Every structure is written in C-alpha cells, then in structure tokens.
CSV table of C-alpha atoms and ligand atoms in Angstrom, one decimal:
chain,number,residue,atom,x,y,z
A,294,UNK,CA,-4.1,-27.7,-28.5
A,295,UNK,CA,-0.4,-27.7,-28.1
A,296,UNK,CA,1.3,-26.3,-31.6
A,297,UNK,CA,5.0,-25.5,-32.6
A,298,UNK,CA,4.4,-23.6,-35.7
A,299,UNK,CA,2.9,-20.6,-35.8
A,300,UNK,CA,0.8,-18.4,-37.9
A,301,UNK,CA,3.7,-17.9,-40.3
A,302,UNK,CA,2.4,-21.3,-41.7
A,303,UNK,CA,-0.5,-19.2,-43.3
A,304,UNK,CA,1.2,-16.9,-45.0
A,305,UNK,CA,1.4,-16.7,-48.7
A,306,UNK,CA,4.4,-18.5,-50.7
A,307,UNK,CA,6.5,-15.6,-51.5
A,308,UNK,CA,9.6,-17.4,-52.8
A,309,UNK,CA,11.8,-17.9,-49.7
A,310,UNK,CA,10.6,-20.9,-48.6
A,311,UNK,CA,13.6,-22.4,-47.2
A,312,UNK,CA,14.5,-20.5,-44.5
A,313,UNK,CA,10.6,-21.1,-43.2
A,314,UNK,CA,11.7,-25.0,-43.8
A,315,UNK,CA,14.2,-25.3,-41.5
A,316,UNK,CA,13.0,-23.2,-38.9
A,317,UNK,CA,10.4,-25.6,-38.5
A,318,UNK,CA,11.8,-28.5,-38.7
A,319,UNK,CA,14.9,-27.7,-36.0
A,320,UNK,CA,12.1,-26.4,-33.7
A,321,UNK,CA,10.5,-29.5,-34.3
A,322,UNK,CA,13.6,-31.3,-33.7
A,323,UNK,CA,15.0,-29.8,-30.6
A,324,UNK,CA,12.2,-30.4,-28.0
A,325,UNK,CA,12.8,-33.8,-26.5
A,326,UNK,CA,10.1,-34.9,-24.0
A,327,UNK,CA,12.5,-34.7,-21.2
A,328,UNK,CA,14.7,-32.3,-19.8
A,329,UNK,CA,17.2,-30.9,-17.2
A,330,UNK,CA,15.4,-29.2,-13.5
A,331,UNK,CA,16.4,-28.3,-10.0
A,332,UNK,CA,13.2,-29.8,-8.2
A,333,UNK,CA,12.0,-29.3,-4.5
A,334,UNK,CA,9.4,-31.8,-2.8
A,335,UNK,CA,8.8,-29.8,0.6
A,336,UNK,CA,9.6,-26.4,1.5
A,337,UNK,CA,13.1,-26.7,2.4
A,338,UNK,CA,13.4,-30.2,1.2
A,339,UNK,CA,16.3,-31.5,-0.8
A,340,UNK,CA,17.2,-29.8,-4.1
A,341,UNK,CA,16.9,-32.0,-7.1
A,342,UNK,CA,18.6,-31.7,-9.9
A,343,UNK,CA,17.2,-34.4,-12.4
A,344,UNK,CA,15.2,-35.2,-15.6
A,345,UNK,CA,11.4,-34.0,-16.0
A,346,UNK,CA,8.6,-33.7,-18.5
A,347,UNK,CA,8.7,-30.7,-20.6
A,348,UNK,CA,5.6,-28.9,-20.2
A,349,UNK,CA,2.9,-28.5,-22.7
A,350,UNK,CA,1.8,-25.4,-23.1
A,351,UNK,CA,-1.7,-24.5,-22.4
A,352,UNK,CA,-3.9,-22.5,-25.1
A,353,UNK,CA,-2.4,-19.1,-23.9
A,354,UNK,CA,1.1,-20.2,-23.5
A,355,UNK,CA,4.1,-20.3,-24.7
A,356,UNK,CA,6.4,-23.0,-24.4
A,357,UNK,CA,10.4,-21.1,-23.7
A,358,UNK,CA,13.5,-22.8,-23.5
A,359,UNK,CA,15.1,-21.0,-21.0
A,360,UNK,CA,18.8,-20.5,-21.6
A,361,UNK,CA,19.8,-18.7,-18.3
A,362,UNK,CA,17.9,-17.4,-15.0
A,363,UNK,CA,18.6,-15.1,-12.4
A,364,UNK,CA,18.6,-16.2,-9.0
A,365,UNK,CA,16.1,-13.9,-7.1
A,366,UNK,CA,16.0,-13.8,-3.1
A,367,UNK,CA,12.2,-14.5,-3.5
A,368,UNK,CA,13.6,-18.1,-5.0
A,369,UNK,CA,15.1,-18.4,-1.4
A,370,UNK,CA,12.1,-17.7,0.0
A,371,UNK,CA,10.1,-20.0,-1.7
A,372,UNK,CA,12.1,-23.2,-1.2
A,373,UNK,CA,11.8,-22.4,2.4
A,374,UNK,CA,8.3,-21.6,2.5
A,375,UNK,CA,9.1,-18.9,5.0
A,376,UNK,CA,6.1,-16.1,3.6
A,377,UNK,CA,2.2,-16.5,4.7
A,378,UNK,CA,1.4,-18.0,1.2
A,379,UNK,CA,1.9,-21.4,0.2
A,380,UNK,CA,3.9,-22.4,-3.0
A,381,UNK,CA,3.0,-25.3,-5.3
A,382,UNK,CA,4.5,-28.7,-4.6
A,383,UNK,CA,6.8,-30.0,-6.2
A,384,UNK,CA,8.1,-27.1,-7.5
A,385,UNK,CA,10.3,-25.9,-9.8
A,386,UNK,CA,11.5,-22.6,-8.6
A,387,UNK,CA,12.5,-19.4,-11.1
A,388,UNK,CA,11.0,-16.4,-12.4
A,389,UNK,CA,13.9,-14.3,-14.2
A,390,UNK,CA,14.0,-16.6,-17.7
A,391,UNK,CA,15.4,-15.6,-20.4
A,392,UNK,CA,14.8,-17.8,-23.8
A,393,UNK,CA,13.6,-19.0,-27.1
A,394,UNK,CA,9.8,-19.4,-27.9
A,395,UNK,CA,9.6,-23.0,-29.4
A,396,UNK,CA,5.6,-23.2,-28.9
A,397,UNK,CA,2.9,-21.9,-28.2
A,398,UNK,CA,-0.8,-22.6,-27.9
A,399,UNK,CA,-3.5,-22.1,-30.8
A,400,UNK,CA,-4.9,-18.8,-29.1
A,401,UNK,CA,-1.2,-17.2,-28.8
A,402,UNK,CA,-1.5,-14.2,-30.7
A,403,UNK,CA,1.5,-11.4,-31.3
A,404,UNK,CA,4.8,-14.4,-30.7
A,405,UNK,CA,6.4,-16.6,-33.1
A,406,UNK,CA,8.8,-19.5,-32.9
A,407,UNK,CA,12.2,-17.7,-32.6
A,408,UNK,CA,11.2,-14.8,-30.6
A,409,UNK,CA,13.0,-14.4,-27.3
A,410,UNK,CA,10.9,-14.3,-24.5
A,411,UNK,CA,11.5,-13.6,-21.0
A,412,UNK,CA,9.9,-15.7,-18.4
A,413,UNK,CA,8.6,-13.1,-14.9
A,414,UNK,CA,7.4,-13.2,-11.4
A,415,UNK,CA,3.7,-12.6,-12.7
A,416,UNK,CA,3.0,-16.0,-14.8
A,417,UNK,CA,-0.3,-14.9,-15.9
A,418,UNK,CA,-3.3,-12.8,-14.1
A,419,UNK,CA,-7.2,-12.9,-15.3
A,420,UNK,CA,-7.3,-9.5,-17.0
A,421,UNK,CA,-10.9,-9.3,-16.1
A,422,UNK,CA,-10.9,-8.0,-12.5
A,423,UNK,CA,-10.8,-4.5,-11.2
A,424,UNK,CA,-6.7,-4.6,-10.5
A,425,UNK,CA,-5.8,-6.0,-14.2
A,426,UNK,CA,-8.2,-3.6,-15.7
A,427,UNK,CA,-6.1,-0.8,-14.2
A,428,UNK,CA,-2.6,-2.7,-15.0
A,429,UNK,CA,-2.3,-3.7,-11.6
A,430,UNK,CA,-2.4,-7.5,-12.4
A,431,UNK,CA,0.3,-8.4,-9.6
A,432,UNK,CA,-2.3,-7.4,-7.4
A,433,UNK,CA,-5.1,-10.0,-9.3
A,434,UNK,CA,-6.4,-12.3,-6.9
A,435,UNK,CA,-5.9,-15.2,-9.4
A,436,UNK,CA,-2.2,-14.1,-10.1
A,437,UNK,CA,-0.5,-16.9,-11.1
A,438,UNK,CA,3.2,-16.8,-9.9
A,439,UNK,CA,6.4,-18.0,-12.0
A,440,UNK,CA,8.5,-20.2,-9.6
A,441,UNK,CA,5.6,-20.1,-6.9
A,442,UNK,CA,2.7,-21.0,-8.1
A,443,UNK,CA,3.7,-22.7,-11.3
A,444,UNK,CA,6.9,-24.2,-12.4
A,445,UNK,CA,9.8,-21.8,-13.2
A,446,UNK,CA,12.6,-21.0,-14.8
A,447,UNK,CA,15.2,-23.3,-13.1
A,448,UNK,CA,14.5,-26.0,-15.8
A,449,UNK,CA,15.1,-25.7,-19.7
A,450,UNK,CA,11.6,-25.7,-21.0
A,451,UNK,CA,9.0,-23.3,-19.4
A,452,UNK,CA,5.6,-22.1,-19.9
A,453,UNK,CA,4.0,-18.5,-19.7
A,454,UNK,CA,1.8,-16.4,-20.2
A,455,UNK,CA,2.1,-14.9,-23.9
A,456,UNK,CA,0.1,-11.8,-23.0
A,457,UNK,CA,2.8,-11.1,-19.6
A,458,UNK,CA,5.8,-12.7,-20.8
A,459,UNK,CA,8.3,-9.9,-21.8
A,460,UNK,CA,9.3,-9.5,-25.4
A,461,UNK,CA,13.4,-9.6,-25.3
A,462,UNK,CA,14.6,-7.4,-28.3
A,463,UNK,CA,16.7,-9.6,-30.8
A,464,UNK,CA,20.5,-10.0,-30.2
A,465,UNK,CA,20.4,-9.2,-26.7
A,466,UNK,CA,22.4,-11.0,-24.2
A,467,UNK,CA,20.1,-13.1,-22.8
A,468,UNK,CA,22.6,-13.9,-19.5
A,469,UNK,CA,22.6,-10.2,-18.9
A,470,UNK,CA,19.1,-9.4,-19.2
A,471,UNK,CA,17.9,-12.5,-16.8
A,472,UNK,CA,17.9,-9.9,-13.8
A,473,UNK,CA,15.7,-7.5,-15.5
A,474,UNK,CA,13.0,-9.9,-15.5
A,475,UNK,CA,12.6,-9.3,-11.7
A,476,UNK,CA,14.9,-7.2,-10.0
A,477,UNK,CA,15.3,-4.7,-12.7
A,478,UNK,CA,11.5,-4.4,-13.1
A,479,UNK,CA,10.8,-3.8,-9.5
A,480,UNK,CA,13.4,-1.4,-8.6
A,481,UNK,CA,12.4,0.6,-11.8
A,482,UNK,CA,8.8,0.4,-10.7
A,483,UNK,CA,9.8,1.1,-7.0
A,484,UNK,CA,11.7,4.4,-8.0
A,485,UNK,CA,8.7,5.6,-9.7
A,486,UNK,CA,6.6,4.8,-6.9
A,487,UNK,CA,9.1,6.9,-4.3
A,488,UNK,CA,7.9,9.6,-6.3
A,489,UNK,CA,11.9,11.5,-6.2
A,490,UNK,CA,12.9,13.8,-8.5
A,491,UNK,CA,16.0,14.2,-10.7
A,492,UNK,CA,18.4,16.0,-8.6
A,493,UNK,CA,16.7,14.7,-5.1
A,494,UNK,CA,18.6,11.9,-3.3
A,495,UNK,CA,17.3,8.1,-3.1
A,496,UNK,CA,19.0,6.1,-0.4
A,497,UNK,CA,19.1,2.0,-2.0
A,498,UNK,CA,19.1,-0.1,0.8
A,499,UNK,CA,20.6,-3.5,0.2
A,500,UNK,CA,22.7,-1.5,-2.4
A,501,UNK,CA,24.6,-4.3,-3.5
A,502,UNK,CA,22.7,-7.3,-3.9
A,503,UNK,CA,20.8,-8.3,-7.3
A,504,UNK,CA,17.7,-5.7,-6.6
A,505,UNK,CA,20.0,-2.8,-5.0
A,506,UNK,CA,22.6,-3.3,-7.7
A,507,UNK,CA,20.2,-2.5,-10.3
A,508,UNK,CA,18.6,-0.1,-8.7
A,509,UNK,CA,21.8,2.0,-7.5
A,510,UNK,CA,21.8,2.3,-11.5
A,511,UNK,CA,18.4,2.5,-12.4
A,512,UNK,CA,18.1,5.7,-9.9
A,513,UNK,CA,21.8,7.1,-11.0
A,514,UNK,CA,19.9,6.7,-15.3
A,515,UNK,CA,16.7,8.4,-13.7
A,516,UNK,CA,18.9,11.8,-12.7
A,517,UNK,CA,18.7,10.9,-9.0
A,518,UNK,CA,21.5,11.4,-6.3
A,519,UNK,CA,22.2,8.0,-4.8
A,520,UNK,CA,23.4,6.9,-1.5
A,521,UNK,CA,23.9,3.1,-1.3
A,522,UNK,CA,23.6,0.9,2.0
A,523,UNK,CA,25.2,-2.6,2.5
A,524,UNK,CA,27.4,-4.3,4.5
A,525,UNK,CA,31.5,-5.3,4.1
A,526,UNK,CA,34.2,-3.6,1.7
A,527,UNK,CA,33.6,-5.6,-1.4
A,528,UNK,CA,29.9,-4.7,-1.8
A,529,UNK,CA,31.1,-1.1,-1.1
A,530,UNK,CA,33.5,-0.9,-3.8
A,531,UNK,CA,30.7,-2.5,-6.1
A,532,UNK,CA,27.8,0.1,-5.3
A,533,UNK,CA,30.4,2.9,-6.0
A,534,UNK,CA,31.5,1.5,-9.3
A,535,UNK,CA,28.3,1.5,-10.2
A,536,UNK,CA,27.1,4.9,-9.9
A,537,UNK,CA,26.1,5.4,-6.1
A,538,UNK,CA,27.8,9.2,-4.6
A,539,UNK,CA,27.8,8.0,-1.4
A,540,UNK,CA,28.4,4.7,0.6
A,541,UNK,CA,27.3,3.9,4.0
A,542,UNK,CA,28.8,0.2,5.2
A,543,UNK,CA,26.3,-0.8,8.3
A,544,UNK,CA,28.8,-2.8,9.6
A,545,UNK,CA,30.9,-0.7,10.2
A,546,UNK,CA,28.7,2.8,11.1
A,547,UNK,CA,27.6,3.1,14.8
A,548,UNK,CA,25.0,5.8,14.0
A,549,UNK,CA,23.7,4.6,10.3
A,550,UNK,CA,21.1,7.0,10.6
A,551,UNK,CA,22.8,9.9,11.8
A,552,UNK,CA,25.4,9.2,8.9
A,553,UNK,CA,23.0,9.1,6.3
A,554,UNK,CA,21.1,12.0,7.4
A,555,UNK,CA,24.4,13.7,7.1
A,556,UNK,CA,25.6,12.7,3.6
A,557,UNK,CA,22.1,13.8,2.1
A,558,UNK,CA,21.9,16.9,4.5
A,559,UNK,CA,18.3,16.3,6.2
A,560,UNK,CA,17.7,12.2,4.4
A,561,UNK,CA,17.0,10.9,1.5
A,562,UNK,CA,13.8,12.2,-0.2
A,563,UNK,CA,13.3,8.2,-1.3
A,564,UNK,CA,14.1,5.0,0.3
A,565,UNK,CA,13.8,2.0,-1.6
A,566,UNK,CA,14.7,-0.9,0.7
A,567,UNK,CA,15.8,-4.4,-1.0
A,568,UNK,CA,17.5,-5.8,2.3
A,569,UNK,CA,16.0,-8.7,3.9
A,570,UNK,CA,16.3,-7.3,7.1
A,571,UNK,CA,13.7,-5.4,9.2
A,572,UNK,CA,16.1,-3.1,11.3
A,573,UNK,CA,17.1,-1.8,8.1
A,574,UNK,CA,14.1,-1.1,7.2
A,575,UNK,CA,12.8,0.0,10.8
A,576,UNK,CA,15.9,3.0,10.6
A,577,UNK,CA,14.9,4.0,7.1
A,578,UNK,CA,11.3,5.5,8.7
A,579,UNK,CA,13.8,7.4,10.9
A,580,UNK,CA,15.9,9.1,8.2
A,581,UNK,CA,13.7,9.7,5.6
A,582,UNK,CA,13.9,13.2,4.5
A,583,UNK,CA,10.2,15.5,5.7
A,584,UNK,CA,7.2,14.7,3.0
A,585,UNK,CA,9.7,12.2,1.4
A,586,UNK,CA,8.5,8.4,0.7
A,587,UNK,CA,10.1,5.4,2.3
A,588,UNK,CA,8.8,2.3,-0.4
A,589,UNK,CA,9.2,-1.4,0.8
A,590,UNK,CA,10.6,-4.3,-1.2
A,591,UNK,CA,12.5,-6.6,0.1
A,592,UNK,CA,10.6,-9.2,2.3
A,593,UNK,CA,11.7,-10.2,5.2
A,594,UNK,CA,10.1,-13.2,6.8
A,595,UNK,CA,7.8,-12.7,9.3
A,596,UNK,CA,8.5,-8.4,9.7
A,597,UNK,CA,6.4,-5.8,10.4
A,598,UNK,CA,6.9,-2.0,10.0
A,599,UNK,CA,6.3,0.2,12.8
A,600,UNK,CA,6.2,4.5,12.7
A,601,UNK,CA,5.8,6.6,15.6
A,602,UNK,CA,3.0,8.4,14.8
A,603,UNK,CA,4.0,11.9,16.3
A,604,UNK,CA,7.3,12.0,13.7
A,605,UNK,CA,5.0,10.7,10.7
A,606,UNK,CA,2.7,13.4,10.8
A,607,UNK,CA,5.1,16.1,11.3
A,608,UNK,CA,7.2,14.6,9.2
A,609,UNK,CA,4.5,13.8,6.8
A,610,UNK,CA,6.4,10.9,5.3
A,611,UNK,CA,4.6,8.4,3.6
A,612,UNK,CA,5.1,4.7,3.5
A,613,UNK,CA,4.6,2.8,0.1
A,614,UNK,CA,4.9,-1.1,-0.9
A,615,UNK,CA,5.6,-1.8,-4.4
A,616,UNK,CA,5.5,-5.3,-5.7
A,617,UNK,CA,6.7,-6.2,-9.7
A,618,UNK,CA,5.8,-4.4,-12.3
A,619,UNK,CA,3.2,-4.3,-14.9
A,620,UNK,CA,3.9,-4.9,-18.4
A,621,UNK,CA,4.8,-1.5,-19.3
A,622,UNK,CA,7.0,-1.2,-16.5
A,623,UNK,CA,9.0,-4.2,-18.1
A,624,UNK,CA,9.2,-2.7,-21.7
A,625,UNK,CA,10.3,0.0,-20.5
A,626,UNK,CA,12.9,-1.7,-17.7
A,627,UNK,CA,14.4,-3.4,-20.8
A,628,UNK,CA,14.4,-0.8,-23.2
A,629,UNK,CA,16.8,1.1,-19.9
A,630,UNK,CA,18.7,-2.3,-20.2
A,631,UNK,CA,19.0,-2.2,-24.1
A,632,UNK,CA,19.6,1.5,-24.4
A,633,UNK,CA,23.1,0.5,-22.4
A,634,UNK,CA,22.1,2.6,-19.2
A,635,UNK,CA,22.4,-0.1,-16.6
A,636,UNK,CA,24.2,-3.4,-17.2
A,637,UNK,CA,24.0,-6.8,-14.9
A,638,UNK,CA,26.3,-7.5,-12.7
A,639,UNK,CA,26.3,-11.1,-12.9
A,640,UNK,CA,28.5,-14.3,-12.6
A,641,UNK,CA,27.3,-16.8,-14.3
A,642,UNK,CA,27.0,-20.9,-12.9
A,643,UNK,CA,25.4,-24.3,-14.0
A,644,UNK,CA,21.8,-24.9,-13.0
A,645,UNK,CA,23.2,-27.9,-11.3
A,646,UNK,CA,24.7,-25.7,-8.8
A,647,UNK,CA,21.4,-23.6,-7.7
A,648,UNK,CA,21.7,-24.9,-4.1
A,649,UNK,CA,25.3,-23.3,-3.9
A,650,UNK,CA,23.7,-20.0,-4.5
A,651,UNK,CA,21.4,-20.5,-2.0
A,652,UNK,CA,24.0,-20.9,0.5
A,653,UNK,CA,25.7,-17.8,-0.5
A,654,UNK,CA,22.6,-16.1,-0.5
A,655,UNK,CA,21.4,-17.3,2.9
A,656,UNK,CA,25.3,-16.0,4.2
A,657,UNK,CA,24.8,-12.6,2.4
A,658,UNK,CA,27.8,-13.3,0.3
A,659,UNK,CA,26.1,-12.8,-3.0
A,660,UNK,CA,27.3,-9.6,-4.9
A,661,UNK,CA,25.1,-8.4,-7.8
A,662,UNK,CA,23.1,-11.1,-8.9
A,663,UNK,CA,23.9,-14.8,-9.6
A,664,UNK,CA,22.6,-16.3,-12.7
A,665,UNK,CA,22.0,-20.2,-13.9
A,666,UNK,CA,23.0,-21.6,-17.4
A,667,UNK,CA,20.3,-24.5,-17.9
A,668,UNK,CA,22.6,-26.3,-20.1
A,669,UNK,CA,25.1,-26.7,-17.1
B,710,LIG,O1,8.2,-7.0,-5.9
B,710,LIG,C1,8.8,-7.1,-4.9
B,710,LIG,N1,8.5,-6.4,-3.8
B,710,LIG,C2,10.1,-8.0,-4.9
B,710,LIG,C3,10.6,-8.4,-6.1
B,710,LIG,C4,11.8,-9.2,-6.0
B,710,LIG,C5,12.4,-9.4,-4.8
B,710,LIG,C6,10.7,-8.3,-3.7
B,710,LIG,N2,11.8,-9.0,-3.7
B,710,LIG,C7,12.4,-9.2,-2.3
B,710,LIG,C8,13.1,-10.6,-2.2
B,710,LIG,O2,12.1,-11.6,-1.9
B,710,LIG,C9,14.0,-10.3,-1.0
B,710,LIG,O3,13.3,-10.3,0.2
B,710,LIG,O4,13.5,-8.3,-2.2
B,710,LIG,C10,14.5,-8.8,-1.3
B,710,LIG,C11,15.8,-8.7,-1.9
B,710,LIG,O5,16.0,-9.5,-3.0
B,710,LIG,P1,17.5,-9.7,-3.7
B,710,LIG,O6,18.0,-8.4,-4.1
B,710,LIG,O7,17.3,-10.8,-4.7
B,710,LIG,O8,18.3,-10.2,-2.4
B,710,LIG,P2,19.9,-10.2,-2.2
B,710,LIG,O9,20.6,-10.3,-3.5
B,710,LIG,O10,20.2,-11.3,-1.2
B,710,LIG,O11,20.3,-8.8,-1.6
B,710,LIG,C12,19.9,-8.4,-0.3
B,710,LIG,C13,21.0,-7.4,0.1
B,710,LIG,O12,20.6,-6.8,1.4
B,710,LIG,C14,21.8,-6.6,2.1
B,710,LIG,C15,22.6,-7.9,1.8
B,710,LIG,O13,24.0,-7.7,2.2
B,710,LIG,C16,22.4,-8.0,0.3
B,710,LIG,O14,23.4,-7.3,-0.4
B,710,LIG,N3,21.4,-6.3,3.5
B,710,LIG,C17,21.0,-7.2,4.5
B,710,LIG,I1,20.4,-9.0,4.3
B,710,LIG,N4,20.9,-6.5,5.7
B,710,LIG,C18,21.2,-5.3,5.5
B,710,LIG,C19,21.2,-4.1,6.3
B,710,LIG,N5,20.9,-4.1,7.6
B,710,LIG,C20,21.5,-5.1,4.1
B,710,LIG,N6,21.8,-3.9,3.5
B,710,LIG,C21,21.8,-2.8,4.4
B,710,LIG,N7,21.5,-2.9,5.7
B,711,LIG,ZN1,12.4,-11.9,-8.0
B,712,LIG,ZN1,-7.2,-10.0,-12.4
C-alpha cells in the first residue's frame, strides 16, 4: 500500500501539532499525478521530454522528488544500448538523484517525509544471496538498476529502494551532491580497492571528467600523490586546480607512458581508469608501478584488457574491476563531500536539455560533471 504519511502519525500529541499539520497536508498537496521526464523508446531512439505518471511506490519504496541529477557516462551508455545487458524499455534514464522523500510504502522503516534522499546506480538488490550478505549487493544477481533497469532520476518523482537509497544530511546542496551518488561513490570505492597508500602516487585516468574530477580529489583527501590524465588545455587546468601534482595531456604527449613513468619515478602504485577508452586503459598495464594495482572503471563498449604475461608476473601487478559502492561506501563518500573535502564541479542545465549533454558527452567536451534541474 502506497502511503504519504509516515510513522510520525503514531506518535503521541505532545503539544506541537501544527507543524506535523502542515507538513502533511503540503506533502499531500504537492504530488500531482503527472510530471515532467526525458523518455527513450529504443536504445538510441529519440529523447522525450514530456508528461508521465508519477510512480507509486512499492512496499519497500520510497517515492523522491528529485530536484537535480547528475549526468553519468553510464546514462550515455544506456540510451545507446551499447553494453552486453539490456536496459528496460521505455526508459527513463538517471541514477545520481538527489531529492525530497514525499512517500513511502507501509514496510519503509528508518525515512520520513522530509528526509533528503538520494536516488543511486543500485535501485535495490535481494539481501538474501551470498553477495548482499557480504555487502556486495552490486554484484546480486537480481540487482535492480536505477536508470537501467527501472526508471531513474531524469524525471521529478522517483522510486527506490529505502534500505540503498542514501541518506543526504539536512541542508546540503543537493545540486552539488548529485555526483556523489555515482561518480563520487565509485572512485572512493575504486581508491580503496587500488589498495595505495598515503604518500604512494595514484595515476586518475580520465582525470577530468565527472568520475576523474572526483576522484583527482578523493585521492588528493585520502593523502595520495596524484597524477591526472586527459586530453586538451582546459581539462588540464581543471585537474590541477583541483588537487592533481602532475598533468599529463595525451594529446599532446608522444610517449604517455614513458612520461608518466617519469613524473612518478618507476609508475603510479594505483591506476584508476574512468576514460572510455581502451588504449588508455591498454597503456595503464604498461606503467603501473611493480606489485602496484591497475583498477578498471570506466566501460568502454565492446573492450577487452590484455597483459603480457611475462611483465605481469615479474611485475606482479594485479588487475582489479570495481563497480559502485555498497552502502557504507556511500555514507562515507558523502560524509567526504559534507566534511568540505571534495566539492562538485558542476554546471547546472534544465532536464529539458539532457540530449545536449549527451552530445557534449559523446564529443568529450564535458568538464567535471553536468547536472539536470528537473524543474527546467
Ligand atoms: O561502477 C563503475 N565501474 C562505474 C560507475 C560509473 C561510471 C563506471 N562508470 C563508467 C561510465 O559508464 C563510463 O564508461 O565510467 C566511465 C566514465 O564515466 P564519466 O566520468 O561519467 O565519463 P566522462 O565524464 O565522459 O569522462 C570521461 C573522461 O575520459 C577522458 C575524457 O576526455 C573525459 O574527460 N578520456 C577519454 I574518452 N579518452 C582518454 C584517454 N585516452 C581520456 N583520458 C585519458 N586518456
Ligand atoms: Zn554513474
Ligand atoms: Zn542479492
């Protein structure tokens, strides 16, 4: 059963009943039945930006209205349908929401109407299997997937899990956080998994899109050395305001790895690469520092990963995917956020104009992360 008040309702009369009042009955007030969404029919359809239901939530669920969402790479690759796994159709794409809980199911436990709530890649899992017993519910086999396999956050009422969707502590910017949601949380988690220590170097790259600018920061807040790779001056100039102690553009390098072994004198003891391309991530097996970890991200359509044996065992490198985070991951890649220690660098458009940033993002002209206002 679909409810909009909460437990709250249950609570004793203590005097202040006014307050209570009105919260309830604007709550009430401000969820039409339809609502503002950027649509898709077929993988690389036409974009639709139009009227729609808003959800009900199920039992478990809360019902969000999203106020602004980042706009992942993964959201590219979803409207195009370019990865071995099919997306639901229609769909509406999104899985960095931050909003407003203004429902939730009868067996929502732990949320109440006013909360903010963000909205992540991981909708919901079972919590039963061997992978969610041991908090690895991205890897549930039933994982159900915000923007992929259930509508997202490019609308301005969403549904999500209440046991994974992440508490937003109140007051914060909720434009600014939208990136935590997915690319703070997995470049967080993928710096843990490379395993580097404070004081070791950590080569980003894709240094200066939305994952690589947060993780240029994450890694700089974590005590690391960072040496940021990306292409053109612009993105330079960003990844060095931003923490990063050394720049490599690959445009312009003839020898990237040779000039990254270089600047970290014998490679990076960590690689986390968040470009979408595989030669990128094809050199970063070659300069990886001896016994250090090269950990894949970014997914590039169709790519595989190759390493000449002979080097990886005298090398003894070791190659890692990481994928999200788990839900302490994402306390704790908000609490960084709150705490002040990275910010988002974000410019802000109207829903309305999602395709746009697909266009930029398909050219490589995004810098930082681009984030929608559902009211626009
Ligand atoms: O959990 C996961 N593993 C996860 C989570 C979220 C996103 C994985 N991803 C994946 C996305 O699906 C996507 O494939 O990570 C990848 C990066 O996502 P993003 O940061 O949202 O993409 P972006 O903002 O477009 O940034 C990509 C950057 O890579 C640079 C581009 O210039 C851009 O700044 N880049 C490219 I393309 N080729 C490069 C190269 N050869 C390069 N940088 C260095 N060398
Ligand atoms: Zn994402
Ligand atoms: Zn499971």
């Amino acid at each position: 059963m679909f409810r909009l008040a909460n437990s709250q309702s249950f609570r004793p009369f203590v005097g202040v009943v006014r307050p209570l009042t009105l919260r309830l009955v604007s709550t009430v007030s401000t969820i039409p039945k339809t609502q503002k969404a950027v649509i898709f029919y077929e993988n690389g359809g036409e974009l639709h930006y139009k009227d729609i239901p808003v959800p009900k939530p199920k039992p478990n669920e809360l019902l969000i209205n999203v106020k602004y969402s980042g706009v992942c790479h993964t959201d590219l690759h979803a409207w195009k349908g370019d990865w071995p796994l099919a997306t639901k159709l229609p769909l509406v794409g999104g899985h960095e929401g931050a909003g407003v809980v203004v429902g939730m199911g009868e067996s929502v436990r732990g949320w109440k109407i006013g909360d903010l709530a963000g909205i992540k890649w991981l909708n919901g899992s079972c919590m039963s299997c061997e992978y969610c017993e041991q908090s690895h519910e991205s890897n549930c086999p039933e994982a159900d997937l915000s923007g992929y396999t259930h509508d997202g956050s490019f609308q301005q009422y969403a549904t999500a899990d209440a046991v994974q969707a992440a508490k937003i502590p109140d007051g914060t910017n909720l434009a600014e956080v939208a990136p935590i949601l997915c690319a703070g949380i997995t470049v967080y988690k993928a710096l843990k998994t490379s395993g580097v220590k404070s004081g070791e170097w950590v080569a980003i790259s894709g240094a200066a899109g939305g994952l690589g600018s947060l993780a240029v920061q994450y890694a700089k807040a974590m005590g690391f050395r960072v040496l940021g790779i990306d292409g053109g001056e612009d993105k330079g100039q960003l990844v060095k305001s931003l923490g990063a102690d050394h720049f490599v553009d690959y445009t312009k390098t003839n020898d990237v790895v040779d000039a990254i072994l270089k600047a970290t004198s014998g490679g990076p003891h960590g690689v986390i690469n968040v470009s979408v391309s595989e030669k990128a991530i094809a050199q970063s097996v070659e300069y990886v520092r001896p016994t250090g970890t090269v950990v894949l991200v970014g997914l590039p359509a169709n790519a595989v990963i190759s390493s000449e044996i002979f080097s990886h065992v005298i090398k003894t490198i070791n190659i890692k995917g990481s994928y999200v985070g788990n839900r302490a991951d994402t306390r704790e890649a908000i609490d960084f956020y709150t705490r002040g220690l990275v910010k988002s660098p974000i410019r802000v458009i109207g829903l309305s104009e999602l395709p746009h940033a697909y266009e930029l993002m398909e050219k490589g002209k995004v810098l930082g992360r681009i984030v929608v206002d559902t009211s626009k």
